[in-house]
Each structure stands twice: as C-alpha cells, then as structure tokens.
mmCIF file of C-alpha atoms in Angstrom:
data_model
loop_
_atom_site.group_PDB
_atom_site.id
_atom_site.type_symbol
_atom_site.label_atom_id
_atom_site.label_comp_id
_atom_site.label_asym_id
_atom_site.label_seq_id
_atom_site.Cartn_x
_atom_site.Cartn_y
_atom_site.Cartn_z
ATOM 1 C CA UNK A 1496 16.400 206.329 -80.401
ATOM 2 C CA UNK A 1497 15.097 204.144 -77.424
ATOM 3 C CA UNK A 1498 17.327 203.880 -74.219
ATOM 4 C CA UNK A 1499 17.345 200.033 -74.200
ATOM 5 C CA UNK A 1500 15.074 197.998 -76.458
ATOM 6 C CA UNK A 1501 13.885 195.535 -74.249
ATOM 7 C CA UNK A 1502 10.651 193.303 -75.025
ATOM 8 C CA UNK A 1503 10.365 190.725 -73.284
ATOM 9 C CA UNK A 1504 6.404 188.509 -73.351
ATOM 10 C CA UNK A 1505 4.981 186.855 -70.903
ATOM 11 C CA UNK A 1506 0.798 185.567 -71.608
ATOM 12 C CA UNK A 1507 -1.286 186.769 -68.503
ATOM 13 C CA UNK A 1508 -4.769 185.762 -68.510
ATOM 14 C CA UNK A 1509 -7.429 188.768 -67.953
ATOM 15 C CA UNK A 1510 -11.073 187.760 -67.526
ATOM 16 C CA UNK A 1511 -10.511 184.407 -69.894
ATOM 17 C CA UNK A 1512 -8.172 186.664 -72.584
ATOM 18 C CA UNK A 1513 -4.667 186.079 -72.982
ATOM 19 C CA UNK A 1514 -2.560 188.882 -72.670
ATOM 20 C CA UNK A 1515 1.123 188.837 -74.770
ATOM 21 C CA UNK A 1516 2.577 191.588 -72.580
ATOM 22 C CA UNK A 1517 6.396 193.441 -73.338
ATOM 23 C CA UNK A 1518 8.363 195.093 -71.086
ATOM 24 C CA UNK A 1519 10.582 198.193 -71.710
ATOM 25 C CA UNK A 1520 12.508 199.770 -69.434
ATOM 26 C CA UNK A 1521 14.626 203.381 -69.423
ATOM 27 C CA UNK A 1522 16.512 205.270 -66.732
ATOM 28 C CA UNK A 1523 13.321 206.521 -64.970
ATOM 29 C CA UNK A 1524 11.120 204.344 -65.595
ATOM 30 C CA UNK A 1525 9.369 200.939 -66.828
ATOM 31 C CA UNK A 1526 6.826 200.523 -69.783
ATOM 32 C CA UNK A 1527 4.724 197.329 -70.230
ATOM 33 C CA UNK A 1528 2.517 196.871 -73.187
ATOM 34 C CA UNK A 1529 0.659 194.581 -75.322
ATOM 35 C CA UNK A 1530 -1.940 195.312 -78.238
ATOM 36 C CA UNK A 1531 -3.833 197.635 -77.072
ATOM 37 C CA UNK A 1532 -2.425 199.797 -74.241
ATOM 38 C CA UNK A 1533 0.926 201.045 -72.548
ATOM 39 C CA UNK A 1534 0.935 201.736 -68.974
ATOM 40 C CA UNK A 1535 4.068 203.402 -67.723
ATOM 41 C CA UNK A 1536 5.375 204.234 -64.475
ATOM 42 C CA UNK A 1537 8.292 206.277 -63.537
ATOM 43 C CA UNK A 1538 10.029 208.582 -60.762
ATOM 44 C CA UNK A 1539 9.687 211.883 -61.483
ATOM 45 C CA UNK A 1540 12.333 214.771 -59.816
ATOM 46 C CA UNK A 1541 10.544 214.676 -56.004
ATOM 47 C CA UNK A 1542 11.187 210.804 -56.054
ATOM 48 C CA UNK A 1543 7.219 210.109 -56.460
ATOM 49 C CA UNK A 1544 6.419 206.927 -58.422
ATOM 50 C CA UNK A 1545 3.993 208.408 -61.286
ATOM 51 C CA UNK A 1546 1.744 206.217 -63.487
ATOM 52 C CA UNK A 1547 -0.076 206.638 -66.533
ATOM 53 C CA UNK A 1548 -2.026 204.600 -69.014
ATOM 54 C CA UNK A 1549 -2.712 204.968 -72.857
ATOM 55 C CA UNK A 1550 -3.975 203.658 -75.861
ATOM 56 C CA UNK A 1551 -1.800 203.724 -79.528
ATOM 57 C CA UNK A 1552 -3.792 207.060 -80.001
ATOM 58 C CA UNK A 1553 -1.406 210.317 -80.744
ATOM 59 C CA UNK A 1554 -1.335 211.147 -77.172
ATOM 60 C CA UNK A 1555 0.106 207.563 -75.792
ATOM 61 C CA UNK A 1556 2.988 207.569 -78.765
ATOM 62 C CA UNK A 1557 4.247 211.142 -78.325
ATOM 63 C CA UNK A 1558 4.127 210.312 -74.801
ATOM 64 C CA UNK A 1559 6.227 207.354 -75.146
ATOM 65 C CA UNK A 1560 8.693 208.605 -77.386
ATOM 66 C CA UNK A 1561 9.359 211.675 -75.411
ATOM 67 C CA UNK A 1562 9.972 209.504 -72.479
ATOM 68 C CA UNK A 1563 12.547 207.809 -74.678
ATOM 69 C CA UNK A 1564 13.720 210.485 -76.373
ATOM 70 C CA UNK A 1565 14.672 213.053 -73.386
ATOM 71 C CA UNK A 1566 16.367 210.674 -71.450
ATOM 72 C CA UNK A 1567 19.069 208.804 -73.993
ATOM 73 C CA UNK A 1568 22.214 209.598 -72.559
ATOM 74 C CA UNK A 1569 24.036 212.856 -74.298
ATOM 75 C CA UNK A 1570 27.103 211.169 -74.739
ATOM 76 C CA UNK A 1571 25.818 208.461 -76.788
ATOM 77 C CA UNK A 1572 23.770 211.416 -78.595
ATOM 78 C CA UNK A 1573 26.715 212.826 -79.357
ATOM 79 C CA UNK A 1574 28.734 209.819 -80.288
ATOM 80 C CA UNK A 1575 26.285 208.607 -82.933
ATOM 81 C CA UNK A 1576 25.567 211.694 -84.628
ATOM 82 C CA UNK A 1577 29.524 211.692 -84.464
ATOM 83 C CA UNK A 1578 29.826 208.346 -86.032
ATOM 84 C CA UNK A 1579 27.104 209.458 -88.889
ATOM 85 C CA UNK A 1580 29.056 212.348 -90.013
ATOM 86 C CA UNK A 1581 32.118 210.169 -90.181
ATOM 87 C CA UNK A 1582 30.804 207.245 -91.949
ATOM 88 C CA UNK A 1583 29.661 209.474 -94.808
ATOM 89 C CA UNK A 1584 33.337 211.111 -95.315
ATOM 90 C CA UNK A 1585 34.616 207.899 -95.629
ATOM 91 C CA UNK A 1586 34.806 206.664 -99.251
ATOM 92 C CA UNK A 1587 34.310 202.979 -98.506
ATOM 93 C CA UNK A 1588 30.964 204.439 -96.490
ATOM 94 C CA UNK A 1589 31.469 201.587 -93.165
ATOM 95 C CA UNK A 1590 27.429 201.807 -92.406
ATOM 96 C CA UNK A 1591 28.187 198.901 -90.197
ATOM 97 C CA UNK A 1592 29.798 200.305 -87.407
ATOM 98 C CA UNK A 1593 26.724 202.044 -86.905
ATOM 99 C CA UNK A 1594 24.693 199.253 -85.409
ATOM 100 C CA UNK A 1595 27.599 197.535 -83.937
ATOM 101 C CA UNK A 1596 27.946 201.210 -81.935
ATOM 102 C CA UNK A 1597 23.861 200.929 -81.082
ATOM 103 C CA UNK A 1598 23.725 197.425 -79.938
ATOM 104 C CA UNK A 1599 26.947 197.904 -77.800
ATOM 105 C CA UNK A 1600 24.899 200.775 -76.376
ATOM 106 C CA UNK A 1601 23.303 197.632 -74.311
ATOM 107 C CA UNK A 1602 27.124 197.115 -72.609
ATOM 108 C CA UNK A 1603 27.158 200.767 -71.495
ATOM 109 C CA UNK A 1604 23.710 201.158 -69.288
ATOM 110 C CA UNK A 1605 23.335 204.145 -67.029
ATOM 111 C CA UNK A 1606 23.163 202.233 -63.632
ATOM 112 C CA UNK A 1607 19.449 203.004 -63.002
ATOM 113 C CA UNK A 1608 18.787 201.726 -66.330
ATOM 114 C CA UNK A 1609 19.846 198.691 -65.400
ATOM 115 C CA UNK A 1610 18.353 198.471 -62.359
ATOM 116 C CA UNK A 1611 14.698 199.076 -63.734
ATOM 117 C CA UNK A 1612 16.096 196.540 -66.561
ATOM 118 C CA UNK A 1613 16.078 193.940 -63.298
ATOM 119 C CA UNK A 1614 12.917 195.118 -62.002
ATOM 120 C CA UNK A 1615 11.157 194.574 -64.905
ATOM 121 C CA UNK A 1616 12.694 191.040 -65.415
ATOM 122 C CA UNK A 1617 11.697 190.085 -61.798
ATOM 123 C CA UNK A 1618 8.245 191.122 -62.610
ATOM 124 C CA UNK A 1619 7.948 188.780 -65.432
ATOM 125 C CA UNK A 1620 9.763 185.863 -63.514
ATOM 126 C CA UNK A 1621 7.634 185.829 -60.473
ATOM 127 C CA UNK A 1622 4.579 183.260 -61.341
ATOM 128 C CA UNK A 1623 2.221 184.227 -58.435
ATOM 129 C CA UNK A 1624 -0.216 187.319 -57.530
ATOM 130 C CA UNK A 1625 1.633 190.235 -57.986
ATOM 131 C CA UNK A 1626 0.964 192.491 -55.131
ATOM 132 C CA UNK A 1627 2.593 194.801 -52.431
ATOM 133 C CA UNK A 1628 2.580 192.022 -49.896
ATOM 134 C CA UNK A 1629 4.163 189.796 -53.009
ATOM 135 C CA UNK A 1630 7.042 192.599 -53.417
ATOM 136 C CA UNK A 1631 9.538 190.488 -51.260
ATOM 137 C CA UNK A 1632 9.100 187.277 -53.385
ATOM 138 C CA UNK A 1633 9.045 189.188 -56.278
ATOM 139 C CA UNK A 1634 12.358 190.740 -55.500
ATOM 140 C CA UNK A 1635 13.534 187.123 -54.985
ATOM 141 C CA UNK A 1636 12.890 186.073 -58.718
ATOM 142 C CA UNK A 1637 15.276 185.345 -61.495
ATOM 143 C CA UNK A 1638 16.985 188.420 -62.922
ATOM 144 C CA UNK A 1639 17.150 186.750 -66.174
ATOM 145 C CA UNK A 1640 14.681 186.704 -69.028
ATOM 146 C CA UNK A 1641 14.079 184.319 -71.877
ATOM 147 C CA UNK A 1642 13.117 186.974 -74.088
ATOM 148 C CA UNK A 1643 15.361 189.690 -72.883
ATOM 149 C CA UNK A 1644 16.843 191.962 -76.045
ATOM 150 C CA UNK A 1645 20.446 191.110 -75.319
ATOM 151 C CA UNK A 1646 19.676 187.943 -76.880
ATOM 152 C CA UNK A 1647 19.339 190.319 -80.168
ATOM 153 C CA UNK A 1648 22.818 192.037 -79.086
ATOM 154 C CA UNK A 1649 24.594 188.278 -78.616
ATOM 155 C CA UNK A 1650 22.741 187.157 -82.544
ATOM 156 C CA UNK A 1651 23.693 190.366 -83.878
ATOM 157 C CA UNK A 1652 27.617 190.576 -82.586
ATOM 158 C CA UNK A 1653 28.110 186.038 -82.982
ATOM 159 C CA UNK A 1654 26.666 186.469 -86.984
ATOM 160 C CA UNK A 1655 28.420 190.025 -87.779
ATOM 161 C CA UNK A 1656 32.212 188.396 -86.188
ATOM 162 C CA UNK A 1657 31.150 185.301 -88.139
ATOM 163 C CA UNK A 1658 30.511 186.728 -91.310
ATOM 164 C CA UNK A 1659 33.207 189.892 -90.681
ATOM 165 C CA UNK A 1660 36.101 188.090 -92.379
ATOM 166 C CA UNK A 1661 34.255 186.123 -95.745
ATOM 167 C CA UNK A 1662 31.742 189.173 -96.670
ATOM 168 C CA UNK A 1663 33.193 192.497 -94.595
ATOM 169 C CA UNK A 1664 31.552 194.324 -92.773
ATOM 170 C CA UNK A 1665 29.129 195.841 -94.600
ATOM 171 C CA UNK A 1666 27.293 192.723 -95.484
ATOM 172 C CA UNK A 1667 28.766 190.857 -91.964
ATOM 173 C CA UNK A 1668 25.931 193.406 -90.360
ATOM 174 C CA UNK A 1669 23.503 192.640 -92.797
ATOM 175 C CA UNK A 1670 23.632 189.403 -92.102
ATOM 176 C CA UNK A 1671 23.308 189.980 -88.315
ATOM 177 C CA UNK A 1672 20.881 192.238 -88.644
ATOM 178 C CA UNK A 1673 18.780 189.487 -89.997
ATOM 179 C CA UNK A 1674 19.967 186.571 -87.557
ATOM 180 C CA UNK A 1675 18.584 189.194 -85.472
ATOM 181 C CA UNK A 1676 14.914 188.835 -86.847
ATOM 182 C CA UNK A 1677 14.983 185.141 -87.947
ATOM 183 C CA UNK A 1678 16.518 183.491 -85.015
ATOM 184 C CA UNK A 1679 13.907 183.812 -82.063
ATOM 185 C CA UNK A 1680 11.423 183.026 -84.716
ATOM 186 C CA UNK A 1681 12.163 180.297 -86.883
ATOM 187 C CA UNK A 1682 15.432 178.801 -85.070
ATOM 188 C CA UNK A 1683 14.260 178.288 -82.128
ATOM 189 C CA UNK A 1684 16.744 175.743 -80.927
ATOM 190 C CA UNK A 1685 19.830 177.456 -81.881
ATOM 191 C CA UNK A 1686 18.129 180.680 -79.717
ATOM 192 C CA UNK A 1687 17.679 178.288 -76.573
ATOM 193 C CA UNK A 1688 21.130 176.248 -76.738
ATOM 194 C CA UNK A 1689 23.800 179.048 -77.952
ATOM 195 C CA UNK A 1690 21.900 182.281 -77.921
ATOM 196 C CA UNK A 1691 20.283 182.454 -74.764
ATOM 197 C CA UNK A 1692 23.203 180.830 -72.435
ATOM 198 C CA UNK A 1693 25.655 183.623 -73.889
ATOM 199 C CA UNK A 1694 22.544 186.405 -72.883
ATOM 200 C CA UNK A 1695 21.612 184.901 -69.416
ATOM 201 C CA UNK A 1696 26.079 185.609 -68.058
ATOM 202 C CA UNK A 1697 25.326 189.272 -70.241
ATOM 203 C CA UNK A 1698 22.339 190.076 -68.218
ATOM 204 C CA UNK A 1699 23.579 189.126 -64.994
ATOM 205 C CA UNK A 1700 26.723 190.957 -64.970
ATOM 206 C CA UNK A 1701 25.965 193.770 -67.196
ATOM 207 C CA UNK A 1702 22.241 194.473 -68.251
ATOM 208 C CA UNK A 1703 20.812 194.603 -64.929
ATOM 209 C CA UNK A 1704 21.701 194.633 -61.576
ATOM 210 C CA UNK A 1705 19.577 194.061 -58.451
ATOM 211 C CA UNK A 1706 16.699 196.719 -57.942
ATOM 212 C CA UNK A 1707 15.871 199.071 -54.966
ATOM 213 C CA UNK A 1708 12.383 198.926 -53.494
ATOM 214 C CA UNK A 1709 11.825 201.803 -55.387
ATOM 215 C CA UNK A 1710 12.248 200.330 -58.761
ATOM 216 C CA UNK A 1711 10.156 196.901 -57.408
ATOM 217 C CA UNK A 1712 7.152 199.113 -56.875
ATOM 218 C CA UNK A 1713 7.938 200.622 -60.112
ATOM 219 C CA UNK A 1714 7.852 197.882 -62.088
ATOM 220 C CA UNK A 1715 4.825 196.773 -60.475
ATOM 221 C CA UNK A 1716 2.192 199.662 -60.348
ATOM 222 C CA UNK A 1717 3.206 199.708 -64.193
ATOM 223 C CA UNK A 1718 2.806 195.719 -64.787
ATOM 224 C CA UNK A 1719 -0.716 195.863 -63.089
ATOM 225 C CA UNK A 1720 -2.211 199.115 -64.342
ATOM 226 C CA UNK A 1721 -1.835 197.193 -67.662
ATOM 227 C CA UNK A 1722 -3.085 193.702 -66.559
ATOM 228 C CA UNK A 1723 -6.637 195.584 -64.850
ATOM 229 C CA UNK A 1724 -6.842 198.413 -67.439
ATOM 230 C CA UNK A 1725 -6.718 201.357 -64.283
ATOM 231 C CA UNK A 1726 -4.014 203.215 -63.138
ATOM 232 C CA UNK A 1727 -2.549 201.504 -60.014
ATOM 233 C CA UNK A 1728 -1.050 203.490 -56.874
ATOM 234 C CA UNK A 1729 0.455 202.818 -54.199
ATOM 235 C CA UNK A 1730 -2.794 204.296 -51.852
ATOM 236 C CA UNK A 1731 -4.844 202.321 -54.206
ATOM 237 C CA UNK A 1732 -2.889 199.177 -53.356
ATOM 238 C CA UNK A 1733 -2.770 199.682 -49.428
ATOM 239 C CA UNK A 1734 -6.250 201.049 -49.423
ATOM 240 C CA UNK A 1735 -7.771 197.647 -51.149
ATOM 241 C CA UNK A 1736 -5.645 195.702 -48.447
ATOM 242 C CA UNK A 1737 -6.813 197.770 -45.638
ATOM 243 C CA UNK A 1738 -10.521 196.948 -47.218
ATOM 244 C CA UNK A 1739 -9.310 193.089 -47.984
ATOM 245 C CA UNK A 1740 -8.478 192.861 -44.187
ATOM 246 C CA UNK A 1741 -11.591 194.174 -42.755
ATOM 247 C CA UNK A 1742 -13.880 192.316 -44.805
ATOM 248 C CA UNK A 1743 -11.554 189.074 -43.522
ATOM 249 C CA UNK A 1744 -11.676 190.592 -40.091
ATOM 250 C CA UNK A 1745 -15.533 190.980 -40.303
ATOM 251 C CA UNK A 1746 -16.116 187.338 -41.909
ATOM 252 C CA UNK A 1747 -14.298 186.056 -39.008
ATOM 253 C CA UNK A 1748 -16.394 188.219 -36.680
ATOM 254 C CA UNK A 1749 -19.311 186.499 -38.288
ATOM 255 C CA UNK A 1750 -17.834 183.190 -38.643
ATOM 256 C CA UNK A 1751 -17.325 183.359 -34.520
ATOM 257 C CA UNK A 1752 -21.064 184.915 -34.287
ATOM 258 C CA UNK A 1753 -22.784 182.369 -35.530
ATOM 259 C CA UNK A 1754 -20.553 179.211 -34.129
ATOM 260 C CA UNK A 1755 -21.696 180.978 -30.574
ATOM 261 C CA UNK A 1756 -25.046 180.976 -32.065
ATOM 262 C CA UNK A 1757 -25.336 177.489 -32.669
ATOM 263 C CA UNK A 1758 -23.930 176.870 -29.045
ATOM 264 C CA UNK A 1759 -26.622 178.968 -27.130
ATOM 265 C CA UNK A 1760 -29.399 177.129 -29.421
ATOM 266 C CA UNK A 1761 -27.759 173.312 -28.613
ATOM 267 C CA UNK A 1762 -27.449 173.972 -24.364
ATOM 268 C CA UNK A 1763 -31.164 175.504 -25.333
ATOM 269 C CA UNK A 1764 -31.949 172.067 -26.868
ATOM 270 C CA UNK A 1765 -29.905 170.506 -24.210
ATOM 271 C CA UNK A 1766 -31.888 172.147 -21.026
ATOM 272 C CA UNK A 1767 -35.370 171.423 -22.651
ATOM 273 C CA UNK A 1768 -34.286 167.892 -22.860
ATOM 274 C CA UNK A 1769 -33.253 167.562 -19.451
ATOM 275 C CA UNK A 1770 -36.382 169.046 -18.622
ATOM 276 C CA UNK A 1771 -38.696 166.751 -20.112
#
C-alpha cells in the first residue's frame, strides 16, 4: 500500500517535448515521474539527501515499491489487516469501511509526510527556473495543488455520505469509488467549484505543512534529475554555479578588455590626428 497517493501534473517543456510530470511523496522522501522515468530523492539515516533515477524496468518498480512499502506506518499496517479480518466475520461483509479507513489514512499523515507533501506542492507551484539560488522563492509558493489526491479523498467521502443513506454502504462506496475516477475527468466543473475549494482548506491544515530546507532541496534534486534525465546533487548544483559565475566573471573581464581596447586605439586615432 502507498504512504500517500499523491499525483499531481504539471507539463514542463524539455528540448521542445512536453513533459506530464506526477509527484509522490512518502515520509523520507519525494518521487516525480512521468512516462518514462522516476527519479527519487530521499534522506537516508546520516541525514544525506540521496537521489536516484530509473526507468519502468524491474529494477525502478521494486525500487519504488519497497520505498513505499517499508515505510507505511505499522499502525495503519496493523489496523487494516485488522479491519480485513473483521469485515469477513461479519455476515453482512461491510467491504466499505475498508476504503473509507484508506482514504482517511490521508487525515492521519506522519508529520514528515506532510512536510515533503508541501515540498513537493511548492515545487510544482513555483513557475520560474528551479534552482538552488531559486530555493527561497520556491519556498514562497502556494502549498496548494490543483491536482493534489485529497481532491480524490473529498469525491470519495461527499459521494459515499451522499449515497450512504438511499443505497448503504456497500454500494455508497461504489459509487464514490467511481466519482473518484469520473470527476477530474469528465466533470470538470463540479471538480473546480465544489471539489477543489473543500481540498485546498484540507491541504492547508492537514495534508501538508510548511517544509524545512531539507525537504526544499529534496523535492528539488528529485524534480530536476527527472526534467534533465541525470541525477542531480547538491555538488553538482553549486559546482555548475561556481562554473556559471566564472564564465560571467570572465565575460565581464573580456567585456572590460576590449572597451579599454577600443579606448587606446581612438586617443591612437586621436594623437595621429592632432599630428597631421
């Protein structure tokens, strides 16, 4: 089971292609993806910000899914294998309450879940270069996302309380189970005017919270070891300043060069002048 199923698209040109990337984020780390690689980054146990980038080959999904996998909180582990082993003994089998308990996972975060959760959203917010010097505007973005998952968690609990009383609750999560997949998609305007208002106060008070530096730089070696196809460090970053800032420093130095160039050659000019 994934910690928090979060996609959330944004189109990013690369060399004239548009990118549709999706975000996912977990307690130690953030995944973005599109269709046809998944760069991760995450803090491992020394604190060190770790990236890695794969293909859909065997190696990139069993990476992904262990990632998931070893880090879903035990209690909610415990409390749907729990809630399994219940529903079965009951004779009316109430399969329902077992994705009303996995979408309410989304009001229970572990609080560095949530704050990659905000990291990620800021990276998708923030419109210009995304860089190290950029990490302070980036951290300034909207914590909110159009595309966020807890707009499945508001479709899925609005239809199932809707639908709870005239068809039970069997067939109440049925049918928000498939509000879940139809809305965003083919009801577009009832996904921007109720749907999304209800999500933006969810993800601001519960979802996410505002991230660290650490989770900032995170989110963003991940986002662009996707967008250039390499895996991005933090000495990568600061050494391609360092060489951004000399080559500035040394087209200024030429700039400078040949302006006192041009002066030598015009008193030149000048003095021959005055001497015929």
């Amino acid at each position: 089971m994934k910690n928090k199923l979060n996609h959330v698209t944004l189109k990013e040109k690369l060399g004239g292609k548009t990118l549709m990337i999706r975000g996912m984020s977990y307690p130690k780390g953030i995944f973005y993806m599109d269709k046809e690689y998944i760069a991760h980054s995450g803090v491992d146990t020394k604190g060190n910000i770790v990236t890695h980038l794969f293909t859909y080959d065997k190696k990139g999904m069993l990476f992904f899914a262990k990632r998931i996998i070893v880090t879903v909180p035990w209690y909610l582990i415990v409390g749907i294998l729990g809630l399994i082993i219940w529903i079965i003994r009951q004779p009316d089998y109430p399969f329902y309450l077992l994705p009303l308990a996995t979408f309410g996972y989304h009001f229970f975060f572990p609080y560095p879940l949530r704050q990659f959760h905000g990291a990620e959203h800021k990276m998708f917010s923030h419109q210009g270069e995304k860089s190290l010097e950029t990490l302070h505007d980036i951290a300034e973005s909207d914590i909110v996302n159009y595309h966020c998952s807890t707009n499945s968690v508001v479709t899925f609990y609005l239809l199932f309380f809707l639908g709870l009383g005239p068809f039970g609750g069997n067939l109440a999560a049925i049918l928000g189970l498939i509000g879940v997949v139809v809305i965003p998609r083919w009801l577009k305007g009832l996904q921007r005017h109720v749907i999304f208002p209800i999500s933006k106060i969810i993800q601001r008070q519960i979802t996410t919270v505002e991230p660290d530096l650490k989770h900032l730089k995170t989110a963003l070696f991940s986002y662009l070891t996707l967008t250039r196809r390499q895996v991005v460090s933090e000495k990568l970053l600061r050494d391609e300043m360092k060489k951004a800032k000399e080559e500035q420093e040394l087209a200024i130095q030429k700039e400078q060069e040949q302006k006192q160039l041009l002066l030598r050659e015009q008193i030149i000019q000048e003095t021959e002048w005055v001497e015929i």
